[in-house]
Short mmCIF file of C-alpha atoms and ligand atoms in Angstrom, two decimals:
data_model
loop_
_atom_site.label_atom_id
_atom_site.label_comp_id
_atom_site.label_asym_id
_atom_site.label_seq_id
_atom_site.Cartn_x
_atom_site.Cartn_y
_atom_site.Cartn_z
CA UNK A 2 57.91 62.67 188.44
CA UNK A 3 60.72 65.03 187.17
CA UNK A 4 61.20 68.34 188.51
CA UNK A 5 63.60 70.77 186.90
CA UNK A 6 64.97 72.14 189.81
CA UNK A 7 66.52 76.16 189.33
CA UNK A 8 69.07 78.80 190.93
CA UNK A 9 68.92 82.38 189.42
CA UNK A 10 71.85 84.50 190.23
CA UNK A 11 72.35 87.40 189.29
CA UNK A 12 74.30 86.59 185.82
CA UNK A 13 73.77 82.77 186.37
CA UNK A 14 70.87 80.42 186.07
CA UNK A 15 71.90 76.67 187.43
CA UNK A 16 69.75 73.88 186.49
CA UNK A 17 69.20 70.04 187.38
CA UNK A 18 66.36 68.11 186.20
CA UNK A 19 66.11 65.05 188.80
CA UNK A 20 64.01 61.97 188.02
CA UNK A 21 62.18 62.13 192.01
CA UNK A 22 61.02 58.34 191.32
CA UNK A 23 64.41 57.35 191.42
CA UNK A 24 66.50 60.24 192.94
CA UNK A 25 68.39 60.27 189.88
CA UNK A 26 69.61 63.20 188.30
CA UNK A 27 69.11 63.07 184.48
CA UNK A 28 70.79 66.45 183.61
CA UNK A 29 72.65 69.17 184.95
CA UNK A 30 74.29 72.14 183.72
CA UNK A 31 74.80 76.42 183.78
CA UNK A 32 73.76 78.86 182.54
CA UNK A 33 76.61 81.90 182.02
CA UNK A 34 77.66 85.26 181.35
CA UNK A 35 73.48 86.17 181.12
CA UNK A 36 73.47 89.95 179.71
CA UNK A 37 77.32 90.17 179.16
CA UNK A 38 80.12 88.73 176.19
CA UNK A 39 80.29 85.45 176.11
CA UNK A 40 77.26 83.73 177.20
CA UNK A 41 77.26 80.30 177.31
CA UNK A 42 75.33 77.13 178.94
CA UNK A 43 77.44 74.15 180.22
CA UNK A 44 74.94 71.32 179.88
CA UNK A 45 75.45 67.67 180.81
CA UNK A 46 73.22 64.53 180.57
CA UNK A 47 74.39 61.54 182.75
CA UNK A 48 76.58 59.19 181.10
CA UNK A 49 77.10 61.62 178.01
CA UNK A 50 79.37 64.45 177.22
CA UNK A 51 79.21 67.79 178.83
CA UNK A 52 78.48 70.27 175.87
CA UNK A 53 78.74 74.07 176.16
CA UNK A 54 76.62 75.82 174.37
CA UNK A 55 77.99 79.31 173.71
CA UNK A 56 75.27 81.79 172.42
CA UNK A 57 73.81 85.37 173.05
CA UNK A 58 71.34 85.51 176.14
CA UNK A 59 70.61 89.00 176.60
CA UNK A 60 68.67 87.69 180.22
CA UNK A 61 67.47 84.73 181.84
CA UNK A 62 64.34 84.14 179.51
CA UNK A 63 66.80 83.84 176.65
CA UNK A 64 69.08 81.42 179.20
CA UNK A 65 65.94 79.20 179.85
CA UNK A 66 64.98 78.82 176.48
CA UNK A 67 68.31 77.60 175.69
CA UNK A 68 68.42 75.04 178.37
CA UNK A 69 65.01 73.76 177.86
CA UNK A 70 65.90 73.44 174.08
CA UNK A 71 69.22 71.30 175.14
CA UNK A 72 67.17 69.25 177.81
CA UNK A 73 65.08 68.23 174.92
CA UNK A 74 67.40 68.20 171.99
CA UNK A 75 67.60 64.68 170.12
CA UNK A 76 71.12 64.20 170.71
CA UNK A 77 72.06 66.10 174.18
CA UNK A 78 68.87 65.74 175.88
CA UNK A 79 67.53 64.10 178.80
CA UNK A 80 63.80 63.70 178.17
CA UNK A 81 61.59 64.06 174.41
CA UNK A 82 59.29 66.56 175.34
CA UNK A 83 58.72 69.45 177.93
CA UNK A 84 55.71 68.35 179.17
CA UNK A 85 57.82 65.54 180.81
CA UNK A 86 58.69 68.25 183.17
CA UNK A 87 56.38 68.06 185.93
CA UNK A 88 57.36 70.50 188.57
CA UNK A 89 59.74 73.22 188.43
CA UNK A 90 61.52 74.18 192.29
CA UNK A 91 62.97 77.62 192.44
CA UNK A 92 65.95 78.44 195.06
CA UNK A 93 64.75 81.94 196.80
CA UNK A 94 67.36 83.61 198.74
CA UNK A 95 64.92 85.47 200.93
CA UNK A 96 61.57 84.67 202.25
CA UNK A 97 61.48 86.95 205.31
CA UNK A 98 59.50 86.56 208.24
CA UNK A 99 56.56 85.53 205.51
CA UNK A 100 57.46 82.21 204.65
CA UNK A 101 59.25 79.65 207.14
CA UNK A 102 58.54 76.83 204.78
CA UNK A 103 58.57 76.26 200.84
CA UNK A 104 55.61 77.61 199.44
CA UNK A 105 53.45 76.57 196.15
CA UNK A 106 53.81 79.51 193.86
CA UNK A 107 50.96 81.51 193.24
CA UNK A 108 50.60 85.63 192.24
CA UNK A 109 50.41 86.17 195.86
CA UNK A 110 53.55 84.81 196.68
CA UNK A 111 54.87 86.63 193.96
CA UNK A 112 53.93 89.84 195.02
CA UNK A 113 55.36 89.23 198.35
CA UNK A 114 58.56 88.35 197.27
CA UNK A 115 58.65 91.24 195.47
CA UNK A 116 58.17 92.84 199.10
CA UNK A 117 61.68 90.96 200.35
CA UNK A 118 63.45 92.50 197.53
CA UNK A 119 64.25 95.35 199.61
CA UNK A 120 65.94 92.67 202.02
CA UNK A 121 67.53 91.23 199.30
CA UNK A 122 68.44 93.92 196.62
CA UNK A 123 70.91 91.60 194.84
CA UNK A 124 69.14 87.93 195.43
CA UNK A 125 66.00 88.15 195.00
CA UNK A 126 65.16 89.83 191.62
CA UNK A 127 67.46 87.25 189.67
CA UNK A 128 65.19 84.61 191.64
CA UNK A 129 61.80 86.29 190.62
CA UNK A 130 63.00 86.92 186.88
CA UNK A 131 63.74 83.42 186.59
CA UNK A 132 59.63 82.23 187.83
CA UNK A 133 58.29 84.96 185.68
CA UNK A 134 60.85 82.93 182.85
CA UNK A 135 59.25 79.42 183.61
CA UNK A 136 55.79 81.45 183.72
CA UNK A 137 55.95 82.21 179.95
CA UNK A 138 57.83 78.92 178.78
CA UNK A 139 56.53 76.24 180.36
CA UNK A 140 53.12 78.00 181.55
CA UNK A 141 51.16 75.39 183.19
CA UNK A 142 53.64 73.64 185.04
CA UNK A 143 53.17 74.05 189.06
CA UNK A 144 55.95 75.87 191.07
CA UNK A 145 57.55 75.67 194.57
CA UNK A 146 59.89 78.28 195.95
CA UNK A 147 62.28 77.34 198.58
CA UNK A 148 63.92 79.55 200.39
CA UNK A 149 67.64 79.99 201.93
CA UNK A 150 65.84 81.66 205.33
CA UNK A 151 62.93 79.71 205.74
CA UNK A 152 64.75 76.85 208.08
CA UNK A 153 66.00 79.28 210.49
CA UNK A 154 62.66 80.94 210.81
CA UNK A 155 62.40 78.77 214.20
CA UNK A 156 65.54 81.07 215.71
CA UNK A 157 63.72 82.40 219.12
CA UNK A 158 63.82 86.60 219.31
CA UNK A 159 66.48 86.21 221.69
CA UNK A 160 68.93 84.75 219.31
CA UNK A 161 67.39 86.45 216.24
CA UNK A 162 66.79 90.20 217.44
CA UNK A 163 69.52 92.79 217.47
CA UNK A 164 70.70 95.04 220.26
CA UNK A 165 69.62 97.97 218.54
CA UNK A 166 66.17 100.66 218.84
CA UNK A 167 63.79 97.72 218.58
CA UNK A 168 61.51 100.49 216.52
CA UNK A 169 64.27 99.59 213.77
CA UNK A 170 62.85 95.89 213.85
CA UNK A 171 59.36 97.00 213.40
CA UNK A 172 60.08 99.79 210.67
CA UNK A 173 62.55 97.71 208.58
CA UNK A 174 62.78 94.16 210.18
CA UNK A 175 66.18 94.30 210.98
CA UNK A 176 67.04 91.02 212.81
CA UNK A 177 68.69 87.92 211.96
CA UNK A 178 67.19 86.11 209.12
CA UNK A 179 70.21 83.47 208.42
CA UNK A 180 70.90 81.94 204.92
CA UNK A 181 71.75 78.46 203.83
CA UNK A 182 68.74 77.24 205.61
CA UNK A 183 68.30 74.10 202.54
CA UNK A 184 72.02 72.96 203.10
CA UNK A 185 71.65 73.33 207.23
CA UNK A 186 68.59 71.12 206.91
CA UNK A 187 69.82 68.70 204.46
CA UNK A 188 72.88 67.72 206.35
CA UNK A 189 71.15 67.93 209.79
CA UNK A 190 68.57 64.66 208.54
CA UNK A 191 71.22 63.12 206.99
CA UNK A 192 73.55 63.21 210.34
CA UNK A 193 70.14 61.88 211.81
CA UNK A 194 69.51 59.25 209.61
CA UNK A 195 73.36 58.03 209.30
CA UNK A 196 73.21 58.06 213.06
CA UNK A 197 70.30 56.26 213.07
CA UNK A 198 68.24 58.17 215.47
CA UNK A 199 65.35 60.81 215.62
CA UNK A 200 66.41 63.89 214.81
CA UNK A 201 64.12 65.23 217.47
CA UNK A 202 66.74 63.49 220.06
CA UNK A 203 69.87 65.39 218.79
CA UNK A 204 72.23 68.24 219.18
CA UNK A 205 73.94 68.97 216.02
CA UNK A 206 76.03 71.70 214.85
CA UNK A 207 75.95 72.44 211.05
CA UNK A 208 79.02 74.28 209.39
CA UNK A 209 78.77 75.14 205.34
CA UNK A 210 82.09 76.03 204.83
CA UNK A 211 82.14 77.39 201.10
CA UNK A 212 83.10 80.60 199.78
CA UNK A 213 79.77 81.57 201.35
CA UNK A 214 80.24 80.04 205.32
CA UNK A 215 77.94 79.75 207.78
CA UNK A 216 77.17 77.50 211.08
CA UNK A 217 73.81 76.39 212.45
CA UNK A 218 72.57 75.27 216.19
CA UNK A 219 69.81 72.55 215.57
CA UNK A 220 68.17 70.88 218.13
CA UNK A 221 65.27 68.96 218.27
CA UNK A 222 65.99 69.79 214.19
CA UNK A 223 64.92 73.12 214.53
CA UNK A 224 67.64 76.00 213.51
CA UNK A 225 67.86 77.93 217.16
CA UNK A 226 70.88 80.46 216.00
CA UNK A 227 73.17 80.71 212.70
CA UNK A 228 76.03 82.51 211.86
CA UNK A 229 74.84 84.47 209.53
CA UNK A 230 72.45 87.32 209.97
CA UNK A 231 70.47 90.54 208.62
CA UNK A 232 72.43 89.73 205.78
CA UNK A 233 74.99 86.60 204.51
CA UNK A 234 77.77 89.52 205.48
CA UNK A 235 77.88 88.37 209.39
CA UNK A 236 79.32 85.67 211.14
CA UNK A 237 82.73 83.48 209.92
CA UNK A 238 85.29 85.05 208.17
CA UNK A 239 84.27 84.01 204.50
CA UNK A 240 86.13 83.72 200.73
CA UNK A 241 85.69 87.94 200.65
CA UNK A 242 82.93 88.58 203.92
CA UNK A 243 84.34 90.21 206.69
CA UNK A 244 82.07 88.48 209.01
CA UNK A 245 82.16 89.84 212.58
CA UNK A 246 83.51 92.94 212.97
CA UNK A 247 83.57 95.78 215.36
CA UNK A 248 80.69 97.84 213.89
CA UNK A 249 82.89 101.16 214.81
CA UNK A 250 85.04 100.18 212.43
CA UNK A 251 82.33 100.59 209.32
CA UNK A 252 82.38 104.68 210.08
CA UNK A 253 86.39 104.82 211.08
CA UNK A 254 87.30 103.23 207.56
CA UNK A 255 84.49 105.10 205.71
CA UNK A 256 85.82 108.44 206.85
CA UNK A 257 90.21 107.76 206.50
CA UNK A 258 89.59 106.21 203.40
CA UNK A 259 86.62 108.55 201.96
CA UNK A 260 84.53 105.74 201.07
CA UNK A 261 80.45 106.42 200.15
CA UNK A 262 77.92 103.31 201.32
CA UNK A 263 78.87 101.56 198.01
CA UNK A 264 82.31 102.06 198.70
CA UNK A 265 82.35 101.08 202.28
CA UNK A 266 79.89 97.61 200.86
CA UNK A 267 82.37 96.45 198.17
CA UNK A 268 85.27 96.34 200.96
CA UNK A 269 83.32 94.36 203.15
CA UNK A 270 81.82 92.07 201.14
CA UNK A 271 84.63 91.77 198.32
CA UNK A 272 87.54 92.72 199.23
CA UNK A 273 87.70 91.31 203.05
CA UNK A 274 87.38 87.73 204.27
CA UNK A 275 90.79 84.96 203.96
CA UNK A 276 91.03 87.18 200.87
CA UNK A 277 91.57 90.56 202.44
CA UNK A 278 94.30 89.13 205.04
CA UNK A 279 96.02 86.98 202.73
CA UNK A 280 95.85 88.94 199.79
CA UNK A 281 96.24 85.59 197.67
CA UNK A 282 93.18 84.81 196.86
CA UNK A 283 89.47 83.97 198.01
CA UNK A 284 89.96 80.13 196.87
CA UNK A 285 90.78 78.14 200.73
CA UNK A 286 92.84 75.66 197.55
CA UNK A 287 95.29 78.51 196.45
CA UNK A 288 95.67 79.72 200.17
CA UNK A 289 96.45 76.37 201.21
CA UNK A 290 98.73 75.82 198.88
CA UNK A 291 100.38 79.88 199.41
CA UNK A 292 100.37 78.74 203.56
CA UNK A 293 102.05 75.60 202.51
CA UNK A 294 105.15 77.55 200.73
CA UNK A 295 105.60 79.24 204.17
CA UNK A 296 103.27 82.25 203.04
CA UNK A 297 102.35 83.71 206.57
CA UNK A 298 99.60 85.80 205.62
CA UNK A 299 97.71 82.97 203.93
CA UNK A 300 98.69 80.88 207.09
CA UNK A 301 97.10 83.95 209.42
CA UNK A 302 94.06 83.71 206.97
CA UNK A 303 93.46 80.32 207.46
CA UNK A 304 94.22 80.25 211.00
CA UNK A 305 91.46 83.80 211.30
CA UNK A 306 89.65 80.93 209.46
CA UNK A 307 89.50 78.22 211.66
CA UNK A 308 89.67 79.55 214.79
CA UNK A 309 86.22 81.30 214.52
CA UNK A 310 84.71 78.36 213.23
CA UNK A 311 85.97 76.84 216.32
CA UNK A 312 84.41 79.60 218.38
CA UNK A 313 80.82 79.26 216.96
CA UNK A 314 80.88 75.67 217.75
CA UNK A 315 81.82 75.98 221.11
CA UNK A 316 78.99 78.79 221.42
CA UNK A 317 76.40 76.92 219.94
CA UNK A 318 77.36 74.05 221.90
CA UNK A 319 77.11 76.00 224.83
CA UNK A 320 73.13 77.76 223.28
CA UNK A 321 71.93 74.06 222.91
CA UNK A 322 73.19 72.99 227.10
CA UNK A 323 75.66 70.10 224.79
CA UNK A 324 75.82 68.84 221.34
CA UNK A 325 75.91 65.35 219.97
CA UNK A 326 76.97 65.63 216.47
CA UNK A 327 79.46 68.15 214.48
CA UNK A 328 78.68 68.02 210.73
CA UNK A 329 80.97 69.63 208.20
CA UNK A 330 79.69 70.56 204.15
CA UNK A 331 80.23 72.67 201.38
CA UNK A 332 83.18 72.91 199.21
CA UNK A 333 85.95 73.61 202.07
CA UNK A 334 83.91 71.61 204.38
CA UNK A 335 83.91 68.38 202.43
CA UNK A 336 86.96 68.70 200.96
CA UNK A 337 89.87 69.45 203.19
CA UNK A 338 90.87 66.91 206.16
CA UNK A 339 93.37 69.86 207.35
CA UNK A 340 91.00 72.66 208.07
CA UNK A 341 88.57 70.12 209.81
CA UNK A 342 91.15 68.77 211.95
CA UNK A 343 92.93 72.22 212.67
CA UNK A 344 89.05 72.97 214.01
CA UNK A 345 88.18 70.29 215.77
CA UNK A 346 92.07 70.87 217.81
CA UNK A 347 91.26 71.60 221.20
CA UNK A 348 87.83 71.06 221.22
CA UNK A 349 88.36 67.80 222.81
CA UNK A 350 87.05 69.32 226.14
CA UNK A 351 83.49 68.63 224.75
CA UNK A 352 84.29 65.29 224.09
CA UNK A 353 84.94 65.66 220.63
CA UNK A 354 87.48 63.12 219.22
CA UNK A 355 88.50 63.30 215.71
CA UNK A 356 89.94 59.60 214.10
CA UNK A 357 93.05 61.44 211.83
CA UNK A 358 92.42 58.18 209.91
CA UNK A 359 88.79 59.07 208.38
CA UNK A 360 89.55 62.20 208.58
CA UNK A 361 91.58 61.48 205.49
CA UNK A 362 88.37 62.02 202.78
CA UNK A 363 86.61 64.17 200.58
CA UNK A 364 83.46 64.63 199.52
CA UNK A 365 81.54 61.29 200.97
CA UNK A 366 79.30 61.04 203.41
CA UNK A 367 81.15 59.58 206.73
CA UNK A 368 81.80 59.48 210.22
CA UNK A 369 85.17 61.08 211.00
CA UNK A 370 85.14 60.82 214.50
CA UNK A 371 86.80 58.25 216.52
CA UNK A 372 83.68 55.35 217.43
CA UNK A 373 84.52 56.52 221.24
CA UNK A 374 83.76 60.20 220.89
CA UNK A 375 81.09 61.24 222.90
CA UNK A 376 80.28 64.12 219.78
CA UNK A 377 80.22 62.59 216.59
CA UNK A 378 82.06 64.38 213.82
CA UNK A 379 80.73 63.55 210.11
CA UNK A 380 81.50 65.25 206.88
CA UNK A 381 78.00 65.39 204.24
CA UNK A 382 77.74 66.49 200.96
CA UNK A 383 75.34 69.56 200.51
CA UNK A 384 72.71 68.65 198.09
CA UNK A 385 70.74 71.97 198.49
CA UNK A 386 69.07 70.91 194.85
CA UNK A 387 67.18 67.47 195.92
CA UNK A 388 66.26 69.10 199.21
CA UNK A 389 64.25 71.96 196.88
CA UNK A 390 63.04 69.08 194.61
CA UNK A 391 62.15 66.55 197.67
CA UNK A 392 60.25 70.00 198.46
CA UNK A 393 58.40 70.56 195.49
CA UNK A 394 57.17 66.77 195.43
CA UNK A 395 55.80 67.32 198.62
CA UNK A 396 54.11 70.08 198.46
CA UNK A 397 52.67 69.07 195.03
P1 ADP B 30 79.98 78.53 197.10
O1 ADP B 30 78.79 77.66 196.69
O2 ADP B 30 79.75 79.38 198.30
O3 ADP B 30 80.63 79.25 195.96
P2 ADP B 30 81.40 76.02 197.52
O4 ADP B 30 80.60 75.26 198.51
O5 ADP B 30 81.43 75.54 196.11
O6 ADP B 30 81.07 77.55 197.60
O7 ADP B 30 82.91 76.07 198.07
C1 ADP B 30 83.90 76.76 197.41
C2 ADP B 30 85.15 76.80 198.27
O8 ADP B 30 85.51 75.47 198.65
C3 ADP B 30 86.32 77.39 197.54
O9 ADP B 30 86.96 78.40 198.30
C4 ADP B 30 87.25 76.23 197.37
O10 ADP B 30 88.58 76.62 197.45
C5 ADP B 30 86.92 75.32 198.52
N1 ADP B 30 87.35 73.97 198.18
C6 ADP B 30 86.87 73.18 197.23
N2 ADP B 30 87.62 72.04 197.14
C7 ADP B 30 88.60 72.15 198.07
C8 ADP B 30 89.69 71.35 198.48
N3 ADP B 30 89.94 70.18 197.91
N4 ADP B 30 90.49 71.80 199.47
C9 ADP B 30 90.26 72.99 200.04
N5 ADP B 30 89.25 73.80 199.69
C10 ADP B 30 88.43 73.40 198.73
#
C-alpha cells in the first residue's frame, strides 16, 4: 500500500510517498514559492538525483499537479501510474476539541475544519486547499487527516483551561489546544519500544526543539500538559516566538511603540524568540556559532534557551509525581550534544545522568544517558510523516 503522505503551508506543499508494506520511502520532495516568483518543486526518488523543477504554480492545485506529474514521470518517478497511490494522509494543524484522533475524510469533516479556521487563521486553509487539491486530481482515492492537536486532546481542564472569564472558553474556546501532537507521539512509542516496555508503565517527557519548540508530559502515553497553548505562540522561547511572557507586557509595548494587533502579532511571533535577544539570527547553528566567537547576546539567547527548557522538564516532572524517560527531537533537538547537555546540567537531582560520551551524536536514535541513570535520556528522530501514513493505513 502506498500513501502519498502531504503538508500544506501556507506557500509550501511537502510531499512523501512511503511504500507502508515496507516502510520505505520511495519519494520525497517540496513544493515552493506557491503564488509568488520563482516557484519551484524539489523532488527526489531514492537512490536517484534530486531534480528541481522550477515552474509557475499560481496555488497548490497547480503545485500538486506538478508533483504528481514528477512522481509518475518515466525518468524521475517513483511509481507508473497514479492509481498506485492508494491513500493520501493530510497534516492538519488544528482539529479543535472535534477531533482527538485522525479522522477518515469525508464532507463533514470538511466542513468542520472549516469551523477551526477561525482557530487557525494561517494553518488551516493551506491544509484544506490542499484536500480540496487531491479531491479534483486524484478523486477517488480515500483520505485521512491528522492533526497537530489531536494527541494532546487527553490534557485534563486543569492543565488545559486558562485563568481567565471561563464564559471566554465557552464563547470562543480559548484553552490550551497544544501543537506537535504527531512528533510528541511518535517519539513517546519509540522511547517505549527502545526501552522495551509498555508505554502505559512510563513517565516520559517529550521536547521538539525546532524552530517551532515545544515539550510534552506523557504518562500512561497520554499527553497530560504541553508547552504550547491557545496557539504555537506560548511556552519555550522559540527561533522568533516569544513564548511566555508577562501578558502586561502585550498592552505596555502596543501603546510606547504605537503598534495595532497586527503590529503587536508580527513582534511576537517574528521578531522575538533567540532571534529577538540575539539579534543574529533565528537559526540555533548561526547563534551557536555567533556565542562561540564570544557574542554575548547569542550566548544570553541560548542560555534564555535552555534554561526554560530545563524549567518545563522539571515541571512536568513534578505534574506526572516522577518521570522515567527524557526524549529530545527536532532539528536542535537531534542535532546538538551542547544544548542537550547544557539542559540536562543540574537536573541531576531527579536522577538524571547524562553519559558526555553518547551524548556526542546527531540525528540517530539512542540512549544518551549513562546505563545507571535512574531517568533515561534518548535523542529520536521526528518522523511526523510515517506517523500520519501509519495513520491513514489504519484507519483505512
Ligand atoms: P521546523 O520544522 O520547526 O522548521 P526543525 O525541526 O527543522 O524546525 O529545526 C530547525 C532548527 O534546528 C534550526 O534552528 C536549526 O538551526 C536547528 N538545527 C539543525 N541542525 C542543527 C545543528 N547541527 N546544530 C544546532 N542546531 C541545529
Amino acid at each position: 500500500m502506498n500513501v502519498l503522505v502531504i503538508n500544506c503551508g501556507s506557500s509550501s506543499l511537502k510531499y512523501q510517498l512511503i511504500d507502508m508494506v515496507k516502510e520505505k520511502v520511495l519519494a520525497i520532495g517540496l513544493a515552493e514559492r506557491i503564488g509568488i516568483e520563482g516557484s519551484r518543486v524539489k523532488h527526489e526518488v531514492s537512490n536517484m538525483d534530486k531534480i528541481v523543477i522550477e515552474e509557475p504554480m499560481k496555488d497548490h492545485k497547480d503545485a500538486l499537479k506538478i508533483v504528481l506529474d514528477a512522481l509518475v514521470d518515466e525518468k524521475h518517478g517513483a511509481i507508473k501510474e497514479l492509481n498506485e497511490i492508494n491513500a493520501v494522509g493530510h497534516r492538519v494543524v488544528h482539529g479543535g476539541e472535534k477531533f482527538s484522533g485522525s479522522v477518515v475524510i469525508d464532507d463533514e469533516v470538511i466542513a468542520a475544519l472549516e469551523e477551526c479556521i477561525e482557530l487557525a487563521p494561517l494553518h488551516n486553509p493551506p491544509n484544506l486547499i490542499g484536500i480540496r487539491a487531491c479531491q479534483e486530481l486524484i478523486p477517488g482515492v480515500p483520505m485521512v487527516g491528522v492533526f497537530d492537536t489531536a494527541f494532546h486532546q487527553t490534557m485534563p481542564s486543569f492543565s488545559y483551561i486558562y485563568p481567565l472569564p471561563y464564559e471566554l472558553y465557552e464563547k470562543y474556546g480559548i484553552r490550551k489546544y497544544g501543537f506537535h501532537g504527531t512528533s510528541h507521539r511518535y517519539v513517546s512509542a519509540r522511547t517505549a519500544k527502545l526501552l522495551g516496555k509498555d508505554i502505559s508503565e512510563l513517565k516520559i517527557v517529550t521536547c521538539h526543539l525546532g524552530n517551532g519548540a515545544s515539550l510534552a508530559a506523557i504518562k500512561d502515553g497520554k499527553s497530560i500538559d504541553t508547552s504550547m497553548g491557545f496557539t504555537p505562540l506560548e511556552g519555550l522561547a522559540m527561533g522568533t516566538r516569544c513564548g511566555d511572557i508577562d501578558p502586561a507586557i502585550v498592552t505596555f509595548i502596543m501603546e510606547k511603540e504605537d503598534l495595532d494587533i497586527k503590529g503587536i502579532n508580527n513582534l511576537l511571533n517574528k521578531k522575538s524568540g533567540v532571534f529577538g535577544i540575539s539579534g543574529v539570527s533565528s537559526d540555533f547553528r548561526d547563534i551557536e556559532q555567533a556565542a562561540d566567537e564570544g557574542n554575548e547576546r547569542a550566548k544570553l539567547a541560548l542560555d534564555k534557551f535552555d534554561m526554560r527548557v530545563k524549567k518545563y522538564i522539571a515541571a512536568y516532572a513534578a505534574v506526572m509525581g516522577g518521570v522515567d524517560a527524557i526524549v529530545f527531537t527536532a532539528g536542535l533537538g537531534e542535532n546538538s550534544p551542547v544544548n542537550r547537555e547544557k539542559i540536562c546540567e543540574g537536573l541531576e537531582f531527579m536522577g538524571v545522568k547524562l553519559d558526555r560520551e553518547k551524548n556526542n551524536i546527531r540525528g540517530k536514535e539512542t540512549i544518551v544517558s549513562t546505563d545507571d541513570s535512574k531517568v533515561k535520556v534518548l535523542v529520536i528522530p521526528t518522523n511526523e510523516e510515517l506517523m500520519i501514513a501509519k495513520d491513514t493505513v489504519e484507519l483505512l
